[in-house]
Amino acid sequence: MKMLRAVLLFLFIAIAFAVPIALFHPESPLPDEWHPFEPLAVSDPVTPLTAWKLRRTLEDPLLCLEVLSDAADFEVLEDQLDGPNCGISPRLKITSVGSSQLDDLETTCATALTTAHWEHHSLQPRGRISWWSNQPYCSFG
């Protein structure tokens, strides 16, 4: 019984030291998609942290624009405010998302970023591989 307690105590202490090192060391061994303090990148693989990182990004308009700049072509427009709870801010004109070209679309950064994430992780993979033949059957770009 004492041996089990000693092993558990050792494991607890090892984890208590390893977690802060993994999270805060400049050369952290964690990949960006698993690092909770690294910003979201649309091209990162989906992990259990992705939804949380996406939510955090959508709450910060400047961070949203920064992340979106790697995943879409857009132009920032003047905000359209039609009332205290009605409007588009930050307002963007999107011309492409990932490899998909769009007609000019005016929307919010949050909508554009979730669309870019959907395009990269759902639409493109399904468009590349046919379920039956394992051959590409359509292209979005």
PDB file of C-alpha atoms in Angstrom:
ATOM      1  CA  MET A   1       0.000   0.000   0.000  1.00  0.00           C
ATOM      2  CA  LYS A   2       2.842   2.410   0.831  1.00  0.00           C
ATOM      3  CA  MET A   3       4.488   1.589  -2.483  1.00  0.00           C
ATOM      4  CA  LEU A   4       1.297   2.479  -4.391  1.00  0.00           C
ATOM      5  CA  ARG A   5       1.055   5.811  -2.536  1.00  0.00           C
ATOM      6  CA  ALA A   6       4.690   6.573  -3.343  1.00  0.00           C
ATOM      7  CA  VAL A   7       4.178   5.796  -7.032  1.00  0.00           C
ATOM      8  CA  LEU A   8       1.025   7.931  -7.167  1.00  0.00           C
ATOM      9  CA  LEU A   9       2.779  10.794  -5.375  1.00  0.00           C
ATOM     10  CA  PHE A  10       5.688  10.575  -7.815  1.00  0.00           C
ATOM     11  CA  LEU A  11       3.303  10.621 -10.799  1.00  0.00           C
ATOM     12  CA  PHE A  12       1.410  13.597  -9.376  1.00  0.00           C
ATOM     13  CA  ILE A  13       4.642  15.555  -8.850  1.00  0.00           C
ATOM     14  CA  ALA A  14       5.927  14.631 -12.323  1.00  0.00           C
ATOM     15  CA  ILE A  15       2.685  15.796 -13.939  1.00  0.00           C
ATOM     16  CA  ALA A  16       2.657  18.974 -11.832  1.00  0.00           C
ATOM     17  CA  PHE A  17       6.084  19.870 -13.252  1.00  0.00           C
ATOM     18  CA  ALA A  18       5.545  18.606 -16.806  1.00  0.00           C
ATOM     19  CA  VAL A  19       2.294  20.453 -17.567  1.00  0.00           C
ATOM     20  CA  PRO A  20       3.597  24.000 -16.963  1.00  0.00           C
ATOM     21  CA  ILE A  21       6.765  23.206 -18.899  1.00  0.00           C
ATOM     22  CA  ALA A  22       4.744  21.849 -21.822  1.00  0.00           C
ATOM     23  CA  LEU A  23       2.465  24.891 -21.836  1.00  0.00           C
ATOM     24  CA  PHE A  24       4.799  27.786 -21.126  1.00  0.00           C
ATOM     25  CA  HIS A  25       8.264  26.819 -22.349  1.00  0.00           C
ATOM     26  CA  PRO A  26       9.161  28.716 -25.558  1.00  0.00           C
ATOM     27  CA  GLU A  27      10.097  25.439 -27.250  1.00  0.00           C
ATOM     28  CA  SER A  28       7.051  23.551 -26.041  1.00  0.00           C
ATOM     29  CA  PRO A  29       6.794  20.000 -27.364  1.00  0.00           C
ATOM     30  CA  LEU A  30       3.041  20.427 -27.829  1.00  0.00           C
ATOM     31  CA  PRO A  31       1.883  20.895 -31.436  1.00  0.00           C
ATOM     32  CA  ASP A  32       0.016  24.176 -31.951  1.00  0.00           C
ATOM     33  CA  GLU A  33      -3.329  22.419 -32.382  1.00  0.00           C
ATOM     34  CA  TRP A  34      -2.954  20.879 -28.888  1.00  0.00           C
ATOM     35  CA  HIS A  35      -1.537  24.009 -27.242  1.00  0.00           C
ATOM     36  CA  PRO A  36      -4.376  25.900 -25.516  1.00  0.00           C
ATOM     37  CA  PHE A  37      -2.590  29.259 -25.618  1.00  0.00           C
ATOM     38  CA  GLU A  38      -1.623  29.193 -29.305  1.00  0.00           C
ATOM     39  CA  PRO A  39      -4.113  30.937 -31.599  1.00  0.00           C
ATOM     40  CA  LEU A  40      -6.388  28.918 -33.820  1.00  0.00           C
ATOM     41  CA  ALA A  41      -5.188  28.160 -37.336  1.00  0.00           C
ATOM     42  CA  VAL A  42      -7.805  26.963 -39.808  1.00  0.00           C
ATOM     43  CA  SER A  43      -5.310  24.523 -41.299  1.00  0.00           C
ATOM     44  CA  ASP A  44      -4.542  22.839 -37.953  1.00  0.00           C
ATOM     45  CA  PRO A  45      -6.023  19.361 -37.482  1.00  0.00           C
ATOM     46  CA  VAL A  46      -9.202  19.257 -35.404  1.00  0.00           C
ATOM     47  CA  THR A  47      -8.612  18.317 -31.749  1.00  0.00           C
ATOM     48  CA  PRO A  48     -10.757  18.450 -28.610  1.00  0.00           C
ATOM     49  CA  LEU A  49      -9.409  22.009 -28.121  1.00  0.00           C
ATOM     50  CA  THR A  50     -10.528  23.268 -31.536  1.00  0.00           C
ATOM     51  CA  ALA A  51     -14.078  24.285 -30.544  1.00  0.00           C
ATOM     52  CA  TRP A  52     -12.759  26.192 -27.527  1.00  0.00           C
ATOM     53  CA  LYS A  53     -10.052  27.915 -29.596  1.00  0.00           C
ATOM     54  CA  LEU A  54     -12.602  28.802 -32.292  1.00  0.00           C
ATOM     55  CA  ARG A  55     -15.003  30.274 -29.711  1.00  0.00           C
ATOM     56  CA  ARG A  56     -12.170  32.298 -28.164  1.00  0.00           C
ATOM     57  CA  THR A  57     -11.146  33.586 -31.613  1.00  0.00           C
ATOM     58  CA  LEU A  58     -14.701  34.569 -32.564  1.00  0.00           C
ATOM     59  CA  GLU A  59     -15.008  36.690 -29.405  1.00  0.00           C
ATOM     60  CA  ASP A  60     -12.009  38.857 -30.365  1.00  0.00           C
ATOM     61  CA  PRO A  61     -12.557  40.800 -33.633  1.00  0.00           C
ATOM     62  CA  LEU A  62      -8.844  41.569 -34.163  1.00  0.00           C
ATOM     63  CA  LEU A  63      -7.804  37.963 -33.528  1.00  0.00           C
ATOM     64  CA  CYS A  64     -10.589  36.814 -35.859  1.00  0.00           C
ATOM     65  CA  LEU A  65      -9.254  39.016 -38.670  1.00  0.00           C
ATOM     66  CA  GLU A  66      -5.695  37.795 -38.042  1.00  0.00           C
ATOM     67  CA  VAL A  67      -6.675  34.110 -38.173  1.00  0.00           C
ATOM     68  CA  LEU A  68      -8.936  34.650 -41.185  1.00  0.00           C
ATOM     69  CA  SER A  69      -6.123  36.340 -43.136  1.00  0.00           C
ATOM     70  CA  ASP A  70      -4.462  32.928 -43.556  1.00  0.00           C
ATOM     71  CA  ALA A  71      -7.670  31.225 -44.711  1.00  0.00           C
ATOM     72  CA  ALA A  72      -9.551  33.668 -46.939  1.00  0.00           C
ATOM     73  CA  ASP A  73      -9.227  36.653 -49.255  1.00  0.00           C
ATOM     74  CA  PHE A  74     -11.188  39.591 -47.942  1.00  0.00           C
ATOM     75  CA  GLU A  75     -11.406  43.331 -47.683  1.00  0.00           C
ATOM     76  CA  VAL A  76     -12.345  45.075 -44.436  1.00  0.00           C
ATOM     77  CA  LEU A  77     -15.282  47.435 -44.976  1.00  0.00           C
ATOM     78  CA  GLU A  78     -16.779  50.143 -42.811  1.00  0.00           C
ATOM     79  CA  ASP A  79     -19.051  48.660 -40.158  1.00  0.00           C
ATOM     80  CA  GLN A  80     -22.749  48.743 -40.937  1.00  0.00           C
ATOM     81  CA  LEU A  81     -24.666  49.652 -37.789  1.00  0.00           C
ATOM     82  CA  ASP A  82     -28.429  50.020 -38.141  1.00  0.00           C
ATOM     83  CA  GLY A  83     -29.220  50.172 -34.438  1.00  0.00           C
ATOM     84  CA  PRO A  84     -27.876  49.225 -31.034  1.00  0.00           C
ATOM     85  CA  ASN A  85     -28.283  45.469 -31.661  1.00  0.00           C
ATOM     86  CA  CYS A  86     -28.409  45.414 -35.439  1.00  0.00           C
ATOM     87  CA  GLY A  87     -25.522  45.559 -37.859  1.00  0.00           C
ATOM     88  CA  ILE A  88     -22.402  43.936 -39.218  1.00  0.00           C
ATOM     89  CA  SER A  89     -19.191  44.473 -37.274  1.00  0.00           C
ATOM     90  CA  PRO A  90     -16.469  43.857 -38.284  1.00  0.00           C
ATOM     91  CA  ARG A  91     -17.827  43.908 -41.828  1.00  0.00           C
ATOM     92  CA  LEU A  92     -15.877  42.151 -44.563  1.00  0.00           C
ATOM     93  CA  LYS A  93     -16.177  41.539 -48.274  1.00  0.00           C
ATOM     94  CA  ILE A  94     -15.067  37.936 -48.881  1.00  0.00           C
ATOM     95  CA  THR A  95     -13.891  36.865 -52.359  1.00  0.00           C
ATOM     96  CA  SER A  96     -12.524  33.396 -51.544  1.00  0.00           C
ATOM     97  CA  VAL A  97     -12.401  30.972 -48.650  1.00  0.00           C
ATOM     98  CA  GLY A  98      -9.610  28.408 -48.792  1.00  0.00           C
ATOM     99  CA  SER A  99      -9.553  27.201 -52.382  1.00  0.00           C
ATOM    100  CA  SER A 100     -13.218  28.047 -53.001  1.00  0.00           C
ATOM    101  CA  GLN A 101     -13.957  31.199 -55.002  1.00  0.00           C
ATOM    102  CA  LEU A 102     -17.043  33.196 -54.028  1.00  0.00           C
ATOM    103  CA  ASP A 103     -19.055  35.977 -55.530  1.00  0.00           C
ATOM    104  CA  ASP A 104     -18.406  39.051 -53.398  1.00  0.00           C
ATOM    105  CA  LEU A 105     -20.064  38.367 -50.064  1.00  0.00           C
ATOM    106  CA  GLU A 106     -20.444  40.893 -47.268  1.00  0.00           C
ATOM    107  CA  THR A 107     -20.509  39.294 -43.825  1.00  0.00           C
ATOM    108  CA  THR A 108     -19.001  39.356 -40.354  1.00  0.00           C
ATOM    109  CA  CYS A 109     -15.571  37.994 -39.528  1.00  0.00           C
ATOM    110  CA  ALA A 110     -17.169  35.326 -37.329  1.00  0.00           C
ATOM    111  CA  THR A 111     -19.289  33.994 -40.195  1.00  0.00           C
ATOM    112  CA  ALA A 112     -16.342  34.084 -42.601  1.00  0.00           C
ATOM    113  CA  LEU A 113     -14.044  32.268 -40.165  1.00  0.00           C
ATOM    114  CA  THR A 114     -16.540  29.492 -39.384  1.00  0.00           C
ATOM    115  CA  THR A 115     -17.137  29.133 -43.131  1.00  0.00           C
ATOM    116  CA  ALA A 116     -13.379  28.855 -43.741  1.00  0.00           C
ATOM    117  CA  HIS A 117     -13.100  26.220 -41.028  1.00  0.00           C
ATOM    118  CA  TRP A 118     -16.022  24.252 -42.499  1.00  0.00           C
ATOM    119  CA  GLU A 119     -14.589  24.551 -46.023  1.00  0.00           C
ATOM    120  CA  HIS A 120     -11.166  23.279 -44.955  1.00  0.00           C
ATOM    121  CA  HIS A 121     -12.239  20.453 -42.635  1.00  0.00           C
ATOM    122  CA  SER A 122     -15.524  19.248 -44.146  1.00  0.00           C
ATOM    123  CA  LEU A 123     -16.150  20.435 -47.691  1.00  0.00           C
ATOM    124  CA  GLN A 124     -12.694  19.943 -49.235  1.00  0.00           C
ATOM    125  CA  PRO A 125     -12.046  16.444 -47.821  1.00  0.00           C
ATOM    126  CA  ARG A 126     -15.474  15.256 -48.992  1.00  0.00           C
ATOM    127  CA  GLY A 127     -14.935  16.804 -52.415  1.00  0.00           C
ATOM    128  CA  ARG A 128     -11.579  15.107 -52.951  1.00  0.00           C
ATOM    129  CA  ILE A 129     -12.449  11.470 -52.359  1.00  0.00           C
ATOM    130  CA  SER A 130     -15.367   9.485 -53.671  1.00  0.00           C
ATOM    131  CA  TRP A 131     -16.716   7.013 -51.137  1.00  0.00           C
ATOM    132  CA  TRP A 132     -17.028   4.203 -53.684  1.00  0.00           C
ATOM    133  CA  SER A 133     -14.030   4.572 -55.953  1.00  0.00           C
ATOM    134  CA  ASN A 134     -11.516   6.353 -53.731  1.00  0.00           C
ATOM    135  CA  GLN A 135     -10.914   8.706 -56.681  1.00  0.00           C
ATOM    136  CA  PRO A 136     -11.408  12.467 -56.796  1.00  0.00           C
ATOM    137  CA  TYR A 137     -14.799  13.272 -58.265  1.00  0.00           C
ATOM    138  CA  CYS A 138     -15.034  17.016 -57.920  1.00  0.00           C
ATOM    139  CA  SER A 139     -12.885  20.001 -57.206  1.00  0.00           C
ATOM    140  CA  PHE A 140     -13.672  23.190 -55.342  1.00  0.00           C
ATOM    141  CA  GLY A 141     -11.013  25.456 -56.669  1.00  0.00           C
TER     142      GLY A 141
END
